[in-house]
CSV table of C-alpha atoms in Angstrom, one decimal:
chain,number,residue,atom,x,y,z
A,1,MET,CA,160.0,132.4,72.9
A,2,ALA,CA,160.4,129.8,75.6
A,3,GLU,CA,156.6,129.3,75.7
A,4,LYS,CA,156.5,128.8,71.9
A,5,ARG,CA,159.3,126.1,72.1
A,6,LYS,CA,157.4,124.3,74.9
A,7,GLY,CA,154.3,124.3,72.7
A,8,ARG,CA,156.2,122.9,69.8
A,9,LYS,CA,157.7,120.1,72.0
A,10,ARG,CA,154.2,119.2,73.2
A,11,ARG,CA,152.9,119.0,69.7
A,12,GLU,CA,155.8,116.9,68.6
A,13,GLU,CA,155.3,114.5,71.5
A,14,PHE,CA,151.6,114.2,70.7
A,15,ASN,CA,152.3,113.9,66.9
A,16,PRO,CA,155.9,112.8,66.5
A,17,ASP,CA,155.9,112.6,62.7
A,18,GLY,CA,155.1,116.3,62.5
A,19,ASP,CA,153.4,116.2,59.1
A,20,GLU,CA,150.5,114.1,60.2
A,21,LYS,CA,147.4,115.9,61.4
A,22,PRO,CA,144.5,114.5,63.4
A,23,GLU,CA,141.8,113.0,61.2
A,24,LYS,CA,138.5,114.8,60.8
A,25,PRO,CA,135.2,113.0,60.6
A,26,ASP,CA,133.8,112.5,57.2
A,27,PRO,CA,130.4,114.0,56.2
A,28,GLU,CA,129.0,110.5,56.0
A,29,GLU,CA,129.9,109.9,59.7
A,30,TYR,CA,127.8,113.0,60.6
A,31,LYS,CA,124.9,111.7,58.7
A,32,VAL,CA,125.1,108.3,60.3
A,33,ALA,CA,125.4,109.9,63.8
A,34,LYS,CA,122.3,112.0,63.2
A,35,TRP,CA,120.4,108.9,62.0
A,36,MET,CA,121.5,106.9,65.0
A,37,LYS,CA,120.4,109.6,67.4
A,38,LYS,CA,116.9,109.5,65.9
A,39,ASN,CA,116.3,105.8,65.2
A,40,ILE,CA,118.4,103.7,67.7
A,41,PRO,CA,116.8,103.3,71.1
A,42,LEU,CA,118.5,105.4,73.8
A,43,LYS,CA,118.6,105.3,77.5
A,44,LYS,CA,119.3,108.0,80.0
A,45,THR,CA,121.5,107.8,83.1
A,46,LYS,CA,124.1,109.7,85.1
A,47,PHE,CA,127.8,109.4,84.2
A,48,LEU,CA,130.3,111.2,86.4
A,49,ASN,CA,127.5,113.4,87.7
A,50,HIS,CA,126.3,114.3,84.2
A,51,ASN,CA,123.0,113.3,82.6
A,52,VAL,CA,124.0,111.4,79.4
A,53,GLU,CA,122.4,109.2,76.8
A,54,TYR,CA,123.8,105.8,75.8
A,55,PHE,CA,123.0,102.9,73.4
A,56,THR,CA,124.1,99.3,73.2
A,57,GLY,CA,126.4,98.1,70.5
A,58,SER,CA,124.3,95.2,69.2
A,59,LYS,CA,121.2,97.4,68.7
A,60,ALA,CA,123.3,99.9,66.8
A,61,VAL,CA,124.6,97.3,64.4
A,62,ASP,CA,121.1,95.8,63.9
A,63,GLY,CA,119.7,99.2,63.1
A,64,LEU,CA,122.4,100.1,60.6
A,65,MET,CA,122.0,96.8,58.9
A,66,GLU,CA,118.4,97.7,58.2
A,67,SER,CA,119.1,101.3,57.2
A,68,LYS,CA,119.6,102.8,53.7
A,69,TRP,CA,123.4,102.4,54.0
A,70,ALA,CA,123.0,98.6,53.9
A,71,LYS,CA,121.1,98.8,50.6
A,72,PRO,CA,122.7,99.8,47.2
A,73,GLU,CA,121.6,103.3,46.0
A,74,LYS,CA,122.1,102.3,42.4
A,75,GLU,CA,122.3,99.0,40.6
A,76,GLY,CA,125.7,97.6,40.3
A,77,GLU,CA,127.1,99.6,43.3
A,78,ASP,CA,128.0,98.1,46.6
A,79,PRO,CA,126.3,99.6,49.7
A,80,LEU,CA,128.4,101.1,52.5
A,81,PHE,CA,127.6,98.1,54.9
A,82,LEU,CA,127.7,94.6,53.4
A,83,THR,CA,128.2,92.7,56.6
A,84,ARG,CA,128.1,93.3,60.4
A,85,LEU,CA,131.9,93.5,60.4
A,86,ASP,CA,131.7,96.6,58.1
A,87,VAL,CA,129.3,98.2,60.5
A,88,VAL,CA,131.6,97.4,63.4
A,89,GLU,CA,134.6,98.9,61.6
A,90,PHE,CA,132.7,102.1,60.7
A,91,LEU,CA,131.4,102.6,64.3
A,92,ASP,CA,134.9,102.0,65.6
A,93,LYS,CA,136.1,104.7,63.3
A,94,MET,CA,133.4,107.0,64.7
A,95,LEU,CA,134.5,106.1,68.2
A,96,ARG,CA,138.0,107.3,67.5
A,97,HIS,CA,136.6,110.5,66.1
A,98,LYS,CA,135.0,111.2,69.5
A,99,PHE,CA,131.3,110.7,68.5
A,100,PHE,CA,130.8,108.4,71.5
A,101,HIS,CA,132.9,106.5,73.9
A,102,ARG,CA,132.7,103.0,75.4
A,103,ALA,CA,131.5,102.6,79.0
A,104,LYS,CA,131.3,99.7,81.4
A,105,LYS,CA,128.0,98.6,83.0
A,106,VAL,CA,128.5,98.0,86.7
A,107,PRO,CA,125.5,96.6,88.7
A,108,VAL,CA,124.6,98.6,91.8
A,109,SER,CA,124.7,96.6,95.0
A,110,GLU,CA,122.0,96.8,97.6
A,111,GLN,CA,124.4,98.4,100.1
A,112,GLU,CA,125.1,101.3,97.8
A,113,LEU,CA,121.4,101.8,97.2
A,114,LYS,CA,120.8,101.8,100.9
A,115,ALA,CA,123.6,104.4,101.4
A,116,LYS,CA,122.1,106.6,98.8
A,117,MET,CA,118.6,106.2,100.3
A,118,LYS,CA,119.9,107.2,103.7
A,119,LYS,CA,121.2,110.5,102.2
A,120,LYS,CA,117.8,111.2,100.6
A,121,GLY,CA,115.8,110.6,103.8
A,122,LYS,CA,113.9,108.1,105.9
A,123,LYS,CA,110.7,108.6,103.8
A,124,ASP,CA,112.3,107.2,100.7
A,125,ASP,CA,113.6,104.2,102.8
A,126,GLU,CA,110.1,103.3,103.9
A,127,LYS,CA,108.8,103.4,100.4
A,128,ASN,CA,111.6,101.1,99.2
A,129,GLU,CA,111.0,98.7,102.0
A,130,GLU,CA,107.3,98.5,101.1
A,131,LYS,CA,108.2,97.9,97.4
A,132,LYS,CA,110.6,95.1,98.4
A,133,LYS,CA,108.0,93.5,100.6
A,134,LYS,CA,105.5,93.6,97.7
A,135,GLU,CA,108.2,92.1,95.3
A,136,GLU,CA,109.0,89.3,97.8
A,137,GLU,CA,105.3,88.5,98.2
A,138,ALA,CA,104.9,88.4,94.4
A,139,ALA,CA,108.0,86.3,94.0
A,140,GLU,CA,106.7,83.8,96.6
A,141,SER,CA,103.4,83.5,94.9
A,142,SER,CA,105.1,83.2,91.5
A,143,HIS,CA,107.3,80.3,92.7
A,144,ALA,CA,104.2,78.3,93.4
A,145,GLU,CA,102.9,78.9,90.0
A,146,GLY,CA,106.0,77.5,88.1
A,147,LYS,CA,106.7,79.0,84.7
A,148,GLU,CA,105.3,82.4,85.5
A,149,GLY,CA,107.7,82.6,88.4
A,150,ALA,CA,110.7,81.9,86.2
A,151,GLN,CA,109.6,84.6,83.8
A,152,GLN,CA,109.1,87.1,86.6
A,153,GLU,CA,112.6,86.4,87.9
A,154,GLU,CA,114.1,87.0,84.5
A,155,ARG,CA,112.3,90.4,84.4
A,156,GLU,CA,113.6,91.3,87.8
A,157,LYS,CA,117.1,90.5,86.7
A,158,LYS,CA,116.7,92.7,83.7
A,159,LYS,CA,115.4,95.5,85.9
A,160,LYS,CA,118.5,95.6,88.1
A,161,LYS,CA,120.0,99.0,88.5
A,162,ILE,CA,123.4,99.7,86.9
A,163,ARG,CA,125.8,102.5,86.8
A,164,LEU,CA,128.3,103.4,84.0
A,165,GLU,CA,132.1,103.7,84.4
A,166,MET,CA,134.7,104.6,81.9
A,167,HIS,CA,136.1,101.5,80.1
A,168,MET,CA,139.9,101.3,79.7
A,169,ASP,CA,139.7,99.6,76.3
A,170,GLN,CA,138.2,102.1,73.9
A,171,PHE,CA,137.0,100.1,70.8
A,172,PHE,CA,133.6,99.2,69.3
A,173,ASP,CA,132.3,95.7,70.0
A,174,ASP,CA,129.2,94.1,68.6
A,175,GLY,CA,127.8,93.2,72.1
A,176,LEU,CA,125.9,94.5,75.0
A,177,ASP,CA,128.4,97.2,76.0
A,178,ALA,CA,127.2,100.7,76.6
A,179,TYR,CA,128.3,103.6,74.4
A,180,VAL,CA,127.8,107.1,75.7
A,181,TRP,CA,127.1,109.8,73.2
A,182,ILE,CA,129.5,112.7,73.0
A,183,TYR,CA,128.2,114.1,69.8
A,184,ASP,CA,125.3,116.5,70.6
A,185,PRO,CA,124.3,118.5,67.5
A,186,ILE,CA,122.6,121.9,68.0
A,187,PRO,CA,118.9,121.7,66.9
A,188,PHE,CA,117.8,124.0,64.1
A,189,TYR,CA,115.3,125.9,66.3
A,190,TYR,CA,118.2,127.0,68.5
A,191,TRP,CA,119.7,128.8,65.5
A,192,LEU,CA,116.3,130.3,64.6
A,193,PHE,CA,115.7,131.7,68.1
A,194,GLY,CA,119.2,133.0,68.3
A,195,ALA,CA,118.8,134.9,65.0
A,196,LEU,CA,115.5,136.4,66.2
A,197,VAL,CA,117.1,137.6,69.4
A,198,VAL,CA,120.0,139.2,67.5
A,199,LEU,CA,117.5,140.9,65.1
A,200,GLY,CA,115.4,142.1,68.0
A,201,ALA,CA,118.4,143.6,69.8
A,202,ILE,CA,119.4,145.4,66.6
A,203,ALA,CA,115.8,146.7,66.1
A,204,ILE,CA,115.7,148.1,69.7
A,205,CYS,CA,119.0,149.8,69.2
A,206,MET,CA,117.5,151.5,66.1
A,207,PHE,CA,114.5,152.8,68.0
A,208,PRO,CA,115.2,156.5,67.1
A,209,LEU,CA,114.9,155.6,63.4
A,210,TRP,CA,111.4,154.1,63.8
A,211,PRO,CA,108.4,155.9,62.4
A,212,PRO,CA,106.7,158.4,64.8
A,213,THR,CA,103.4,156.4,64.9
A,214,VAL,CA,105.2,153.2,65.9
A,215,ARG,CA,107.2,155.0,68.6
A,216,MET,CA,104.0,156.5,70.0
A,217,GLY,CA,102.4,153.0,70.1
A,218,VAL,CA,105.4,151.5,71.9
A,219,TYR,CA,105.3,154.4,74.4
A,220,TYR,CA,101.6,153.9,75.2
A,221,LEU,CA,102.2,150.1,75.5
A,222,SER,CA,105.0,150.7,78.0
A,223,VAL,CA,102.9,153.1,80.0
A,224,ALA,CA,100.0,150.6,80.1
A,225,ALA,CA,102.4,147.8,81.2
A,226,ALA,CA,103.8,150.0,84.0
A,227,GLY,CA,100.3,151.0,85.1
A,228,PHE,CA,99.2,147.4,85.3
A,229,LEU,CA,102.3,146.5,87.4
A,230,MET,CA,101.5,149.3,89.8
A,231,PHE,CA,97.9,148.2,90.0
A,232,ILE,CA,99.0,144.7,91.0
A,233,ILE,CA,101.3,146.0,93.7
A,234,ALA,CA,98.6,148.3,95.1
A,235,LEU,CA,96.1,145.5,95.1
A,236,ALA,CA,98.5,143.2,97.0
A,237,ILE,CA,99.0,146.0,99.6
A,238,LEU,CA,95.2,146.6,99.9
A,239,ARG,CA,94.3,143.0,100.5
A,240,LEU,CA,97.0,142.8,103.2
A,241,ILE,CA,95.6,145.9,104.9
A,242,VAL,CA,92.0,144.5,104.8
A,243,PHE,CA,93.1,141.2,106.2
A,244,CYS,CA,95.0,142.8,109.1
A,245,LEU,CA,92.2,145.2,110.0
A,246,LEU,CA,89.6,142.4,110.1
A,247,TRP,CA,91.9,140.1,112.0
A,248,VAL,CA,92.7,142.7,114.7
A,249,LEU,CA,89.0,143.8,115.1
A,250,THR,CA,87.8,140.2,115.5
A,251,LEU,CA,90.8,139.0,117.6
A,252,GLY,CA,91.8,136.6,114.9
A,253,LYS,CA,88.5,134.9,114.5
A,254,HIS,CA,87.6,136.1,111.0
A,255,HIS,CA,90.0,135.7,108.0
A,256,LEU,CA,89.2,137.4,104.8
A,257,TRP,CA,91.5,137.4,101.8
A,258,LEU,CA,90.7,139.4,98.6
A,259,PHE,CA,92.0,137.6,95.5
A,260,PRO,CA,93.6,134.7,97.5
A,261,ASN,CA,95.5,133.4,94.5
A,262,LEU,CA,97.1,136.7,93.6
A,263,THR,CA,100.5,135.8,94.9
A,264,GLU,CA,100.3,132.1,94.2
A,265,ASP,CA,102.2,130.2,91.5
A,266,VAL,CA,99.2,129.9,89.1
A,267,GLY,CA,98.2,131.2,85.7
A,268,PHE,CA,97.3,134.8,84.9
A,269,PHE,CA,93.5,134.3,85.0
A,270,ALA,CA,93.6,131.9,87.9
A,271,SER,CA,95.4,134.5,90.0
A,272,PHE,CA,92.2,136.7,90.0
A,273,TRP,CA,89.8,133.9,90.9
A,274,PRO,CA,88.1,133.4,93.3
A,275,LEU,CA,87.4,137.0,94.3
A,276,TYR,CA,87.6,136.4,98.0
A,277,GLN,CA,88.1,133.7,100.6
A,278,TYR,CA,86.5,133.8,104.0
A,279,GLU,CA,87.3,131.6,107.0
A,280,TYR,CA,85.9,131.6,110.6
A,281,LYS,CA,88.4,130.2,113.0
A,282,GLY,CA,86.8,131.1,116.3
A,283,GLY,CA,84.2,129.6,118.7
A,284,GLU,CA,85.1,126.0,118.0
A,285,GLY,CA,84.5,125.0,121.6
A,286,SER,CA,81.1,126.7,121.8
A,287,SER,CA,80.0,125.1,118.6
A,288,LYS,CA,81.0,121.7,120.0
A,289,LYS,CA,79.1,122.3,123.3
A,290,SER,CA,76.0,123.5,121.4
A,291,SER,CA,76.1,120.4,119.2
A,292,LYS,CA,76.4,118.1,122.3
A,293,LYS,CA,73.4,119.9,123.9
A,294,LYS,CA,71.4,119.4,120.8
A,295,LYS,CA,72.2,115.7,120.7
A,296,LYS,CA,71.2,115.3,124.4
A,297,ASP,CA,67.9,117.2,123.8
A,298,LYS,CA,67.1,115.0,120.8
A,299,ASP,CA,67.8,111.8,122.8
A,300,SER,CA,65.5,113.0,125.6
A,301,ASP,CA,62.7,113.8,123.1
A,302,ASN,CA,63.1,110.4,121.5
A,303,GLU,CA,62.8,108.7,124.9
A,304,GLU,CA,59.7,110.6,125.8
A,305,GLU,CA,58.1,109.8,122.5
A,306,LYS,CA,58.9,106.1,123.0
A,307,THR,CA,57.3,106.1,126.5
A,308,GLU,CA,54.2,107.7,125.2
A,309,LYS,CA,53.9,105.2,122.4
A,310,GLU,CA,54.4,102.3,124.8
A,311,ASP,CA,51.6,103.6,127.2
A,312,GLU,CA,49.2,104.0,124.2
A,313,GLU,CA,49.9,100.4,123.1
A,314,GLU,CA,49.3,99.1,126.6
A,315,GLU,CA,46.0,100.9,126.8
A,316,ARG,CA,44.9,99.5,123.4
A,317,ASP,CA,45.8,96.0,124.5
A,318,GLU,CA,43.8,96.3,127.7
A,319,GLU,CA,40.8,97.6,125.8
A,320,GLU,CA,40.9,94.8,123.3
A,321,GLU,CA,41.0,92.2,126.1
A,322,ARG,CA,38.0,93.8,127.9
A,323,GLU,CA,36.0,93.9,124.7
A,324,GLY,CA,36.7,90.2,124.1
A,325,GLU,CA,35.5,89.4,127.6
A,326,LEU,CA,32.3,91.4,127.2
A,327,GLU,CA,31.5,89.7,123.9
A,328,ALA,CA,32.1,86.2,125.4
A,329,GLU,CA,29.8,86.9,128.4
A,330,ALA,CA,27.1,88.3,126.1
A,331,SER,CA,27.2,85.3,123.8
A,332,GLN,CA,26.7,82.8,126.8
A,333,PRO,CA,22.9,81.6,127.4
A,334,GLU,CA,21.1,82.0,130.8
A,335,ASP,CA,21.0,78.2,131.6
A,336,ASP,CA,24.7,77.8,131.5
A,337,LYS,CA,25.2,80.6,134.0
A,338,PRO,CA,24.3,80.3,137.7
A,339,ASP,CA,21.5,82.5,139.0
A,340,ASP,CA,23.4,83.7,142.0
A,341,ASP,CA,26.2,85.1,139.9
A,342,ARG,CA,24.0,86.9,137.3
A,343,GLY,CA,23.5,90.0,139.4
A,344,ASP,CA,27.1,90.2,140.4
A,345,ARG,CA,28.2,89.8,136.8
A,346,ASP,CA,25.7,92.4,135.5
A,347,SER,CA,26.9,94.8,138.0
A,348,GLU,CA,30.5,94.0,137.1
A,349,THR,CA,30.0,94.5,133.4
A,350,GLU,CA,28.2,97.7,134.0
A,351,SER,CA,31.0,99.0,136.2
A,352,GLU,CA,33.6,97.8,133.6
A,353,GLY,CA,31.7,99.4,130.8
A,354,SER,CA,31.5,102.7,132.7
A,355,SER,CA,35.2,102.5,133.5
A,356,GLN,CA,36.1,101.7,129.8
A,357,GLN,CA,33.9,104.5,128.7
A,358,SER,CA,35.7,106.9,131.0
A,359,GLN,CA,39.2,105.7,130.0
A,360,THR,CA,38.9,105.3,126.3
A,361,GLY,CA,36.0,107.6,125.4
A,362,LYS,CA,34.2,104.9,123.5
A,363,ASP,CA,30.6,103.9,124.0
A,364,PHE,CA,29.6,100.2,124.4
A,365,GLU,CA,25.9,99.2,123.9
A,366,MET,CA,24.5,97.1,126.8
A,367,VAL,CA,22.1,94.5,125.4
A,368,ASP,CA,19.5,92.5,127.4
A,369,LYS,CA,19.8,88.8,127.8
A,370,ASP,CA,16.3,88.1,126.4
A,371,GLU,CA,17.3,89.9,123.1
A,372,VAL,CA,20.4,87.8,122.9
A,373,LYS,CA,18.3,84.5,123.3
A,374,ASP,CA,15.9,85.6,120.6
A,375,SER,CA,18.7,86.3,118.2
């Protein structure tokens, strides 16, 4: 009895007249709320550690002034909203009926952002510092340009981070204040899926009443599902055994996994592909040494080839010089040459020709001086 009296006193304090009851929203308010949730631009943020959606008052008024409620349904009838004041009064009524509540936009200071970033970690701090540097560089370049700089500053001001706090004055205002949605209607597909779940549970409970053929089909399906599950478990154990055996026998040099994606977070078909994965993790030092030796051998071979080519080129140059000297001596007449030196030169040319023949393997024809004069 004492508890009932206390409850009555609390009700009388909340509603001193006793006869008055809290107002319920009109069906028209529900329609307007659903329309606003679909057509008025919304933004998402955190409010008291909850993810919420909010809208600005001026955009809500603009949207409702262009809606069907601002136009007369029939000729001679006044629409629901004639002026912006009518929209404001209607939305204020919805606010009192707990469709949404008024919030206050508070800009977030840089100190608060830095404190939050410290909690998240040093990596996030580095990213933000890089972003700030880029923004500062872009701002410096934009200041030099003039008008473009002013526009960029305005955009930066608009992109400032804010947080929402509860406003002490709860009324609707045609301004830039934020209004957080409380009204969250349950979508139709929730009701549909809920009904299907209930019907499925009832059907399972009535399993003994099913036809025999259906019960046998369900039995075979359950056995097939259980067999497939056991096959997956056995395959996982087998691949582990194969990997361990090969790893022990090769002292950790060879790694072989059958169905490497079997236990990974991938799709059904992707978990069975590729069929195997093989890795060789031994003998890295020997492979490096062998590669170094190969490089040294290649360098030495290249040097030998270069020396051989240089020697051949030198021999060719010497041969060309000697051929030129011989042709010049052969083209000179007898009168121009002294008699004493003819024998010596003939002997020299013969010896040079023989030496060239021995070195190069080419034959040079020795022509008499008389034949040269006749020609």
